[in-house]
């Protein structure tokens, strides 16, 4: 029996457009098929043959290419119900954003809806046979609700794809579970960094909000709709100030609450959702910023959405604060705000100066270097393939791992013979 091969269609030396093709003798299994948020969007290479796709989680860098690929290939896509629901929401939103920005549309709302025909639901921990050659089992990845690591077995060889993973408990989720395997395909987003102590970060974050509201200011928290805003909302539960929730996070929270089995404390999320005031129009936005309060809103990197409305109303007042709670990619408004003190509303081509205080907190939903090394210890593979990371991150992590394991840091387009 020839050994299986792994082809990096995308997402090897980058965070974005993940697509990792595992080929056995006659069948091919694809881990994720995402997009890269370039303008215009880019996708992983289209594989010659693919029978099944496993969707590790809903984020667009893992799911965003599915309708694009579906227009070219026929396949079945396996994943959790919650993942399909959130992915559909994000894919439709991506069509809408592309339309607003007048970018090329690679797929339509109809193409997104047609994906439903090829979706097959899985559950954590239940082995499933795919075709003749593969068996797969999903493990909780602790990254967003429903995120999965995937154990694929072919010919008694075990290959574990970590997906995006977090091996530490958060308010929203329990830490990831890892199986033993012969090969580990590991994400390496933070392969060269360590996160600060999470409890201390939470205390500093809460103190900053209290200081802002105590001096009569408004605390604006731009956060990602999927996972981060719900995590933040749960942290704010005991604050004596009004909390507003705006943007796509509202639809996401409803989906998460439909699947309480994927949450660490569904009652706390439900309580936090009930306590927050849900914002649906700009009249409420105008009223909200008149009193000390907390506003949790999209977009996480301030690239669009209601956060720009709040900044144009409240950004000039130095009593107010903007609390950034996620990594801000170069070229985004978030990075501009941190480094230059202003943002741009691209749709109306207007510069919004910000005099409010700007703070950054690391609430990453990814494992850091130490966690990734520990994951490798738990999986105890013979070979490790590092993906989903910039070259500096992968090199730094490879150095830590190479004493004990055979480590690969392939580029997009490369094919590895998994001879085990
Ligand atoms: Zn992710
Ligand atoms: Zn990712």
Tab-separated table of N, CA, C and O in Angstrom, residues 231-306:
chain	number	residue	atom	x	y	z
A	231	UNK	N	-17.441	35.960	24.084
A	231	UNK	CA	-16.494	35.810	25.202
A	231	UNK	C	-16.429	37.121	26.004
A	231	UNK	O	-16.479	37.117	27.232
A	232	UNK	N	-16.355	38.249	25.309
A	232	UNK	CA	-16.277	39.561	25.953
A	232	UNK	C	-17.567	39.833	26.738
A	232	UNK	O	-17.531	40.267	27.889
A	233	UNK	N	-18.696	39.546	26.123
A	233	UNK	CA	-19.989	39.776	26.776
A	233	UNK	C	-20.072	39.009	28.106
A	233	UNK	O	-20.598	39.511	29.102
A	234	UNK	N	-19.535	37.798	28.122
A	234	UNK	CA	-19.568	36.989	29.345
A	234	UNK	C	-18.681	37.606	30.432
A	234	UNK	O	-18.980	37.524	31.609
A	235	UNK	N	-17.584	38.270	30.024
A	235	UNK	CA	-16.699	38.925	31.006
A	235	UNK	C	-17.378	40.127	31.641
A	235	UNK	O	-17.065	40.522	32.752
A	236	UNK	N	-18.298	40.766	30.898
A	236	UNK	CA	-18.885	42.033	31.331
A	236	UNK	C	-20.112	41.837	32.208
A	236	UNK	O	-20.732	42.803	32.649
A	237	UNK	N	-20.442	40.575	32.455
A	237	UNK	CA	-21.728	40.248	33.055
A	237	UNK	C	-22.016	40.983	34.362
A	237	UNK	O	-23.144	41.353	34.642
A	238	UNK	N	-20.964	41.224	35.198
A	238	UNK	CA	-21.266	41.804	36.516
A	238	UNK	C	-21.025	43.319	36.581
A	238	UNK	O	-21.059	43.903	37.662
A	239	UNK	N	-20.783	43.979	35.446
A	239	UNK	CA	-20.520	45.425	35.469
A	239	UNK	C	-21.798	46.233	35.766
A	239	UNK	O	-22.863	45.897	35.265
A	240	UNK	N	-21.658	47.326	36.544
A	240	UNK	CA	-22.856	48.111	36.879
A	240	UNK	C	-23.248	49.136	35.806
A	240	UNK	O	-23.973	50.078	36.107
A	241	UNK	N	-22.758	48.981	34.589
A	241	UNK	CA	-23.071	49.946	33.520
A	241	UNK	C	-23.850	49.245	32.412
A	241	UNK	O	-23.693	48.033	32.224
A	242	UNK	N	-24.643	49.997	31.637
A	242	UNK	CA	-25.352	49.345	30.529
A	242	UNK	C	-24.371	48.810	29.481
A	242	UNK	O	-23.339	49.439	29.216
A	243	UNK	N	-24.705	47.637	28.940
A	243	UNK	CA	-23.876	47.029	27.899
A	243	UNK	C	-24.728	46.916	26.627
A	243	UNK	O	-25.846	46.404	26.672
A	244	UNK	N	-24.222	47.418	25.508
A	244	UNK	CA	-24.919	47.337	24.227
A	244	UNK	C	-24.217	46.317	23.339
A	244	UNK	O	-22.992	46.215	23.360
A	245	UNK	N	-25.009	45.578	22.566
A	245	UNK	CA	-24.452	44.607	21.622
A	245	UNK	C	-24.937	44.976	20.225
A	245	UNK	O	-26.133	45.112	19.988
A	246	UNK	N	-23.976	45.148	19.298
A	246	UNK	CA	-24.338	45.608	17.962
A	246	UNK	C	-23.598	44.775	16.898
A	246	UNK	O	-22.538	44.208	17.172
A	247	UNK	N	-24.164	44.727	15.695
A	247	UNK	CA	-23.498	44.044	14.578
A	247	UNK	C	-23.882	42.570	14.470
A	247	UNK	O	-24.813	42.100	15.127
A	248	UNK	N	-23.101	41.854	13.653
A	248	UNK	CA	-23.437	40.462	13.338
A	248	UNK	C	-23.358	39.528	14.544
A	248	UNK	O	-23.930	38.421	14.527
A	249	UNK	N	-22.664	39.960	15.619
A	249	UNK	CA	-22.581	39.115	16.830
A	249	UNK	C	-23.955	38.694	17.328
A	249	UNK	O	-24.096	37.653	17.940
A	250	UNK	N	-24.961	39.516	17.075
A	250	UNK	CA	-26.317	39.214	17.560
A	250	UNK	C	-26.833	37.927	16.903
A	250	UNK	O	-27.374	37.061	17.574
A	251	UNK	N	-26.655	37.816	15.583
A	251	UNK	CA	-27.111	36.587	14.900
A	251	UNK	C	-26.277	35.385	15.349
A	251	UNK	O	-26.791	34.275	15.478
A	252	UNK	N	-24.977	35.624	15.573
A	252	UNK	CA	-24.101	34.503	15.955
A	252	UNK	C	-24.483	33.975	17.342
A	252	UNK	O	-24.530	32.762	17.570
A	253	UNK	N	-24.780	34.884	18.249
A	253	UNK	CA	-25.116	34.460	19.623
A	253	UNK	C	-26.378	33.595	19.602
A	253	UNK	O	-26.493	32.602	20.325
A	254	UNK	N	-27.335	33.953	18.732
A	254	UNK	CA	-28.569	33.148	18.639
A	254	UNK	C	-28.229	31.730	18.171
A	254	UNK	O	-28.769	30.755	18.693
A	255	UNK	N	-27.338	31.623	17.191
A	255	UNK	CA	-26.952	30.281	16.711
A	255	UNK	C	-26.266	29.506	17.844
A	255	UNK	O	-26.601	28.358	18.120
A	256	UNK	N	-25.315	30.158	18.533
A	256	UNK	CA	-24.594	29.460	19.614
A	256	UNK	C	-25.571	28.947	20.680
A	256	UNK	O	-25.423	27.843	21.190
A	257	UNK	N	-26.568	29.783	21.012
A	257	UNK	CA	-27.512	29.374	22.064
A	257	UNK	C	-28.435	28.244	21.594
A	257	UNK	O	-29.005	27.521	22.407
A	258	UNK	N	-28.535	28.044	20.278
A	258	UNK	CA	-29.271	26.879	19.756
A	258	UNK	C	-28.502	25.581	19.969
A	258	UNK	O	-29.045	24.501	19.788
A	259	UNK	N	-27.184	25.704	20.223
A	259	UNK	CA	-26.330	24.518	20.386
A	259	UNK	C	-25.588	24.592	21.715
A	259	UNK	O	-24.355	24.705	21.734
A	260	UNK	N	-26.320	24.542	22.845
A	260	UNK	CA	-25.665	24.732	24.144
A	260	UNK	C	-24.600	23.679	24.436
A	260	UNK	O	-23.691	23.925	25.235
A	261	UNK	N	-24.695	22.507	23.759
A	261	UNK	CA	-23.721	21.438	24.046
A	261	UNK	C	-22.294	21.834	23.683
A	261	UNK	O	-21.340	21.202	24.125
A	262	UNK	N	-22.115	22.873	22.855
A	262	UNK	CA	-20.761	23.286	22.473
A	262	UNK	C	-20.224	24.437	23.325
A	262	UNK	O	-19.158	24.970	23.039
A	263	UNK	N	-20.990	24.848	24.358
A	263	UNK	CA	-20.576	25.976	25.197
A	263	UNK	C	-20.157	25.473	26.575
A	263	UNK	O	-20.698	24.486	27.076
A	264	UNK	N	-19.218	26.187	27.194
A	264	UNK	CA	-18.761	25.774	28.524
A	264	UNK	C	-19.828	26.087	29.570
A	264	UNK	O	-20.047	25.318	30.492
A	265	UNK	N	-20.492	27.257	29.429
A	265	UNK	CA	-21.501	27.665	30.404
A	265	UNK	C	-22.647	28.377	29.670
A	265	UNK	O	-22.725	29.609	29.658
A	266	UNK	N	-23.535	27.584	29.030
A	266	UNK	CA	-24.601	28.198	28.229
A	266	UNK	C	-25.492	29.137	29.043
A	266	UNK	O	-25.966	30.146	28.509
A	267	UNK	N	-25.699	28.838	30.353
A	267	UNK	CA	-26.560	29.704	31.165
A	267	UNK	C	-25.952	31.099	31.305
A	267	UNK	O	-26.654	32.103	31.249
A	268	UNK	N	-24.630	31.151	31.483
A	268	UNK	CA	-23.970	32.455	31.625
A	268	UNK	C	-24.054	33.239	30.308
A	268	UNK	O	-24.293	34.456	30.316
A	269	UNK	N	-23.892	32.551	29.180
A	269	UNK	CA	-24.003	33.256	27.891
A	269	UNK	C	-25.430	33.771	27.695
A	269	UNK	O	-25.637	34.908	27.261
A	270	UNK	N	-26.406	32.936	28.054
A	270	UNK	CA	-27.811	33.351	27.927
A	270	UNK	C	-28.078	34.577	28.804
A	270	UNK	O	-28.705	35.550	28.354
A	271	UNK	N	-27.545	34.553	30.041
A	271	UNK	CA	-27.751	35.664	30.975
A	271	UNK	C	-27.091	36.937	30.425
A	271	UNK	O	-27.710	38.015	30.425
A	272	UNK	N	-25.859	36.800	29.932
A	272	UNK	CA	-25.143	37.963	29.388
A	272	UNK	C	-25.889	38.519	28.178
A	272	UNK	O	-25.981	39.736	27.992
A	273	UNK	N	-26.449	37.623	27.352
A	273	UNK	CA	-27.198	38.063	26.163
A	273	UNK	C	-28.464	38.796	26.591
A	273	UNK	O	-28.825	39.824	26.010
A	274	UNK	N	-29.141	38.277	27.620
A	274	UNK	CA	-30.377	38.923	28.103
A	274	UNK	C	-30.087	40.289	28.720
A	274	UNK	O	-30.867	41.223	28.575
A	275	UNK	N	-28.954	40.395	29.439
A	275	UNK	CA	-28.630	41.663	30.116
A	275	UNK	C	-28.224	42.760	29.135
A	275	UNK	O	-28.348	43.941	29.451
A	276	UNK	N	-27.694	42.360	27.975
A	276	UNK	CA	-27.227	43.378	27.022
A	276	UNK	C	-28.417	43.983	26.278
A	276	UNK	O	-29.454	43.344	26.107
A	277	UNK	N	-28.239	45.260	25.862
A	277	UNK	CA	-29.270	45.897	25.027
A	277	UNK	C	-28.861	45.674	23.578
A	277	UNK	O	-27.762	46.082	23.177
A	278	UNK	N	-29.725	45.045	22.802
A	278	UNK	CA	-29.389	44.728	21.410
A	278	UNK	C	-29.721	45.917	20.528
A	278	UNK	O	-30.843	46.431	20.565
A	279	UNK	N	-28.747	46.350	19.727
A	279	UNK	CA	-28.917	47.567	18.930
A	279	UNK	C	-29.246	47.211	17.475
A	279	UNK	O	-28.546	46.397	16.866
A	280	UNK	N	-30.322	47.825	16.953
A	280	UNK	CA	-30.743	47.528	15.576
A	280	UNK	C	-30.745	48.749	14.666
A	280	UNK	O	-30.963	48.628	13.480
A	281	UNK	N	-30.554	49.977	15.237
A	281	UNK	CA	-30.627	51.146	14.348
A	281	UNK	C	-29.751	52.289	14.866
A	281	UNK	O	-29.257	52.244	15.996
A	282	UNK	N	-29.562	53.293	14.022
A	282	UNK	CA	-28.624	54.354	14.393
A	282	UNK	C	-29.230	55.307	15.431
A	282	UNK	O	-28.491	56.012	16.115
A	283	UNK	N	-30.557	55.288	15.598
A	283	UNK	CA	-31.147	56.111	16.660
A	283	UNK	C	-30.664	55.597	18.033
A	283	UNK	O	-30.234	56.368	18.891
A	284	UNK	N	-30.672	54.268	18.217
A	284	UNK	CA	-30.192	53.692	19.481
A	284	UNK	C	-28.700	53.972	19.666
A	284	UNK	O	-28.233	54.236	20.765
A	285	UNK	N	-27.937	53.934	18.571
A	285	UNK	CA	-26.500	54.251	18.664
A	285	UNK	C	-26.306	55.680	19.164
A	285	UNK	O	-25.453	55.944	20.013
A	286	UNK	N	-27.101	56.582	18.623
A	286	UNK	CA	-26.977	57.998	19.003
A	286	UNK	C	-27.299	58.168	20.485
A	286	UNK	O	-26.612	58.862	21.214
A	287	UNK	N	-28.333	57.484	20.961
A	287	UNK	CA	-28.739	57.572	22.373
A	287	UNK	C	-27.668	56.936	23.274
A	287	UNK	O	-27.343	57.467	24.325
A	288	UNK	N	-27.150	55.769	22.844
A	288	UNK	CA	-26.222	54.986	23.681
A	288	UNK	C	-25.012	55.819	24.104
A	288	UNK	O	-24.625	55.805	25.276
A	289	UNK	N	-24.419	56.570	23.168
A	289	UNK	CA	-23.156	57.255	23.483
A	289	UNK	C	-23.353	58.500	24.351
A	289	UNK	O	-22.388	59.186	24.690
A	290	UNK	N	-24.610	58.807	24.762
A	290	UNK	CA	-24.847	59.987	25.602
A	290	UNK	C	-24.593	59.701	27.077
A	290	UNK	O	-24.564	60.601	27.900
A	291	UNK	N	-24.476	58.410	27.470
A	291	UNK	CA	-24.296	58.074	28.886
A	291	UNK	C	-23.118	57.112	29.023
A	291	UNK	O	-22.747	56.459	28.041
A	292	UNK	N	-22.534	57.006	30.233
A	292	UNK	CA	-21.453	56.031	30.408
A	292	UNK	C	-21.983	54.627	30.123
A	292	UNK	O	-23.022	54.244	30.675
A	293	UNK	N	-21.319	53.897	29.266
A	293	UNK	CA	-21.792	52.550	28.912
A	293	UNK	C	-20.683	51.791	28.202
A	293	UNK	O	-19.603	52.338	27.946
A	294	UNK	N	-20.964	50.527	27.924
A	294	UNK	CA	-20.020	49.671	27.207
A	294	UNK	C	-20.697	49.227	25.910
A	294	UNK	O	-21.865	48.834	25.932
A	295	UNK	N	-19.955	49.299	24.794
A	295	UNK	CA	-20.533	48.909	23.501
A	295	UNK	C	-19.665	47.822	22.868
A	295	UNK	O	-18.482	48.038	22.608
A	296	UNK	N	-20.260	46.649	22.681
A	296	UNK	CA	-19.540	45.551	22.017
A	296	UNK	C	-20.078	45.476	20.591
A	296	UNK	O	-21.277	45.275	20.391
A	297	UNK	N	-19.204	45.670	19.615
A	297	UNK	CA	-19.695	45.798	18.235
A	297	UNK	C	-18.683	45.311	17.201
A	297	UNK	O	-17.483	45.290	17.456
A	298	UNK	N	-19.173	44.912	16.048
A	298	UNK	CA	-18.293	44.556	14.927
A	298	UNK	C	-17.960	45.838	14.141
A	298	UNK	O	-18.683	46.835	14.270
A	299	UNK	N	-16.869	45.858	13.364
A	299	UNK	CA	-16.003	44.731	13.021
A	299	UNK	C	-14.767	44.729	13.927
A	299	UNK	O	-14.300	45.778	14.342
A	300	UNK	N	-14.230	43.522	14.168
A	300	UNK	CA	-13.100	43.361	15.078
A	300	UNK	C	-11.868	44.166	14.705
A	300	UNK	O	-11.120	44.599	15.568
A	301	UNK	N	-11.620	44.358	13.401
A	301	UNK	CA	-10.461	45.165	12.971
A	301	UNK	C	-10.913	46.504	12.417
A	301	UNK	O	-10.184	47.161	11.679
A	302	UNK	N	-12.154	46.897	12.751
A	302	UNK	CA	-12.723	48.196	12.378
A	302	UNK	C	-12.756	48.435	10.871
A	302	UNK	O	-12.685	49.561	10.394
A	303	UNK	N	-12.848	47.327	10.119
A	303	UNK	CA	-12.838	47.441	8.660
A	303	UNK	C	-14.195	47.883	8.107
A	303	UNK	O	-14.323	48.150	6.913
A	304	UNK	N	-15.208	47.935	8.942
A	304	UNK	CA	-16.542	48.361	8.505
A	304	UNK	C	-17.517	48.096	9.639
A	304	UNK	O	-17.094	47.842	10.767
A	305	UNK	N	-18.807	48.179	9.352
A	305	UNK	CA	-19.818	47.853	10.362
A	305	UNK	C	-20.088	49.004	11.310
A	305	UNK	O	-19.522	50.093	11.165
A	306	UNK	N	-20.969	48.777	12.309
A	306	UNK	CA	-21.423	49.849	13.194
A	306	UNK	C	-20.314	50.520	14.007
A	306	UNK	O	-20.485	51.653	14.441
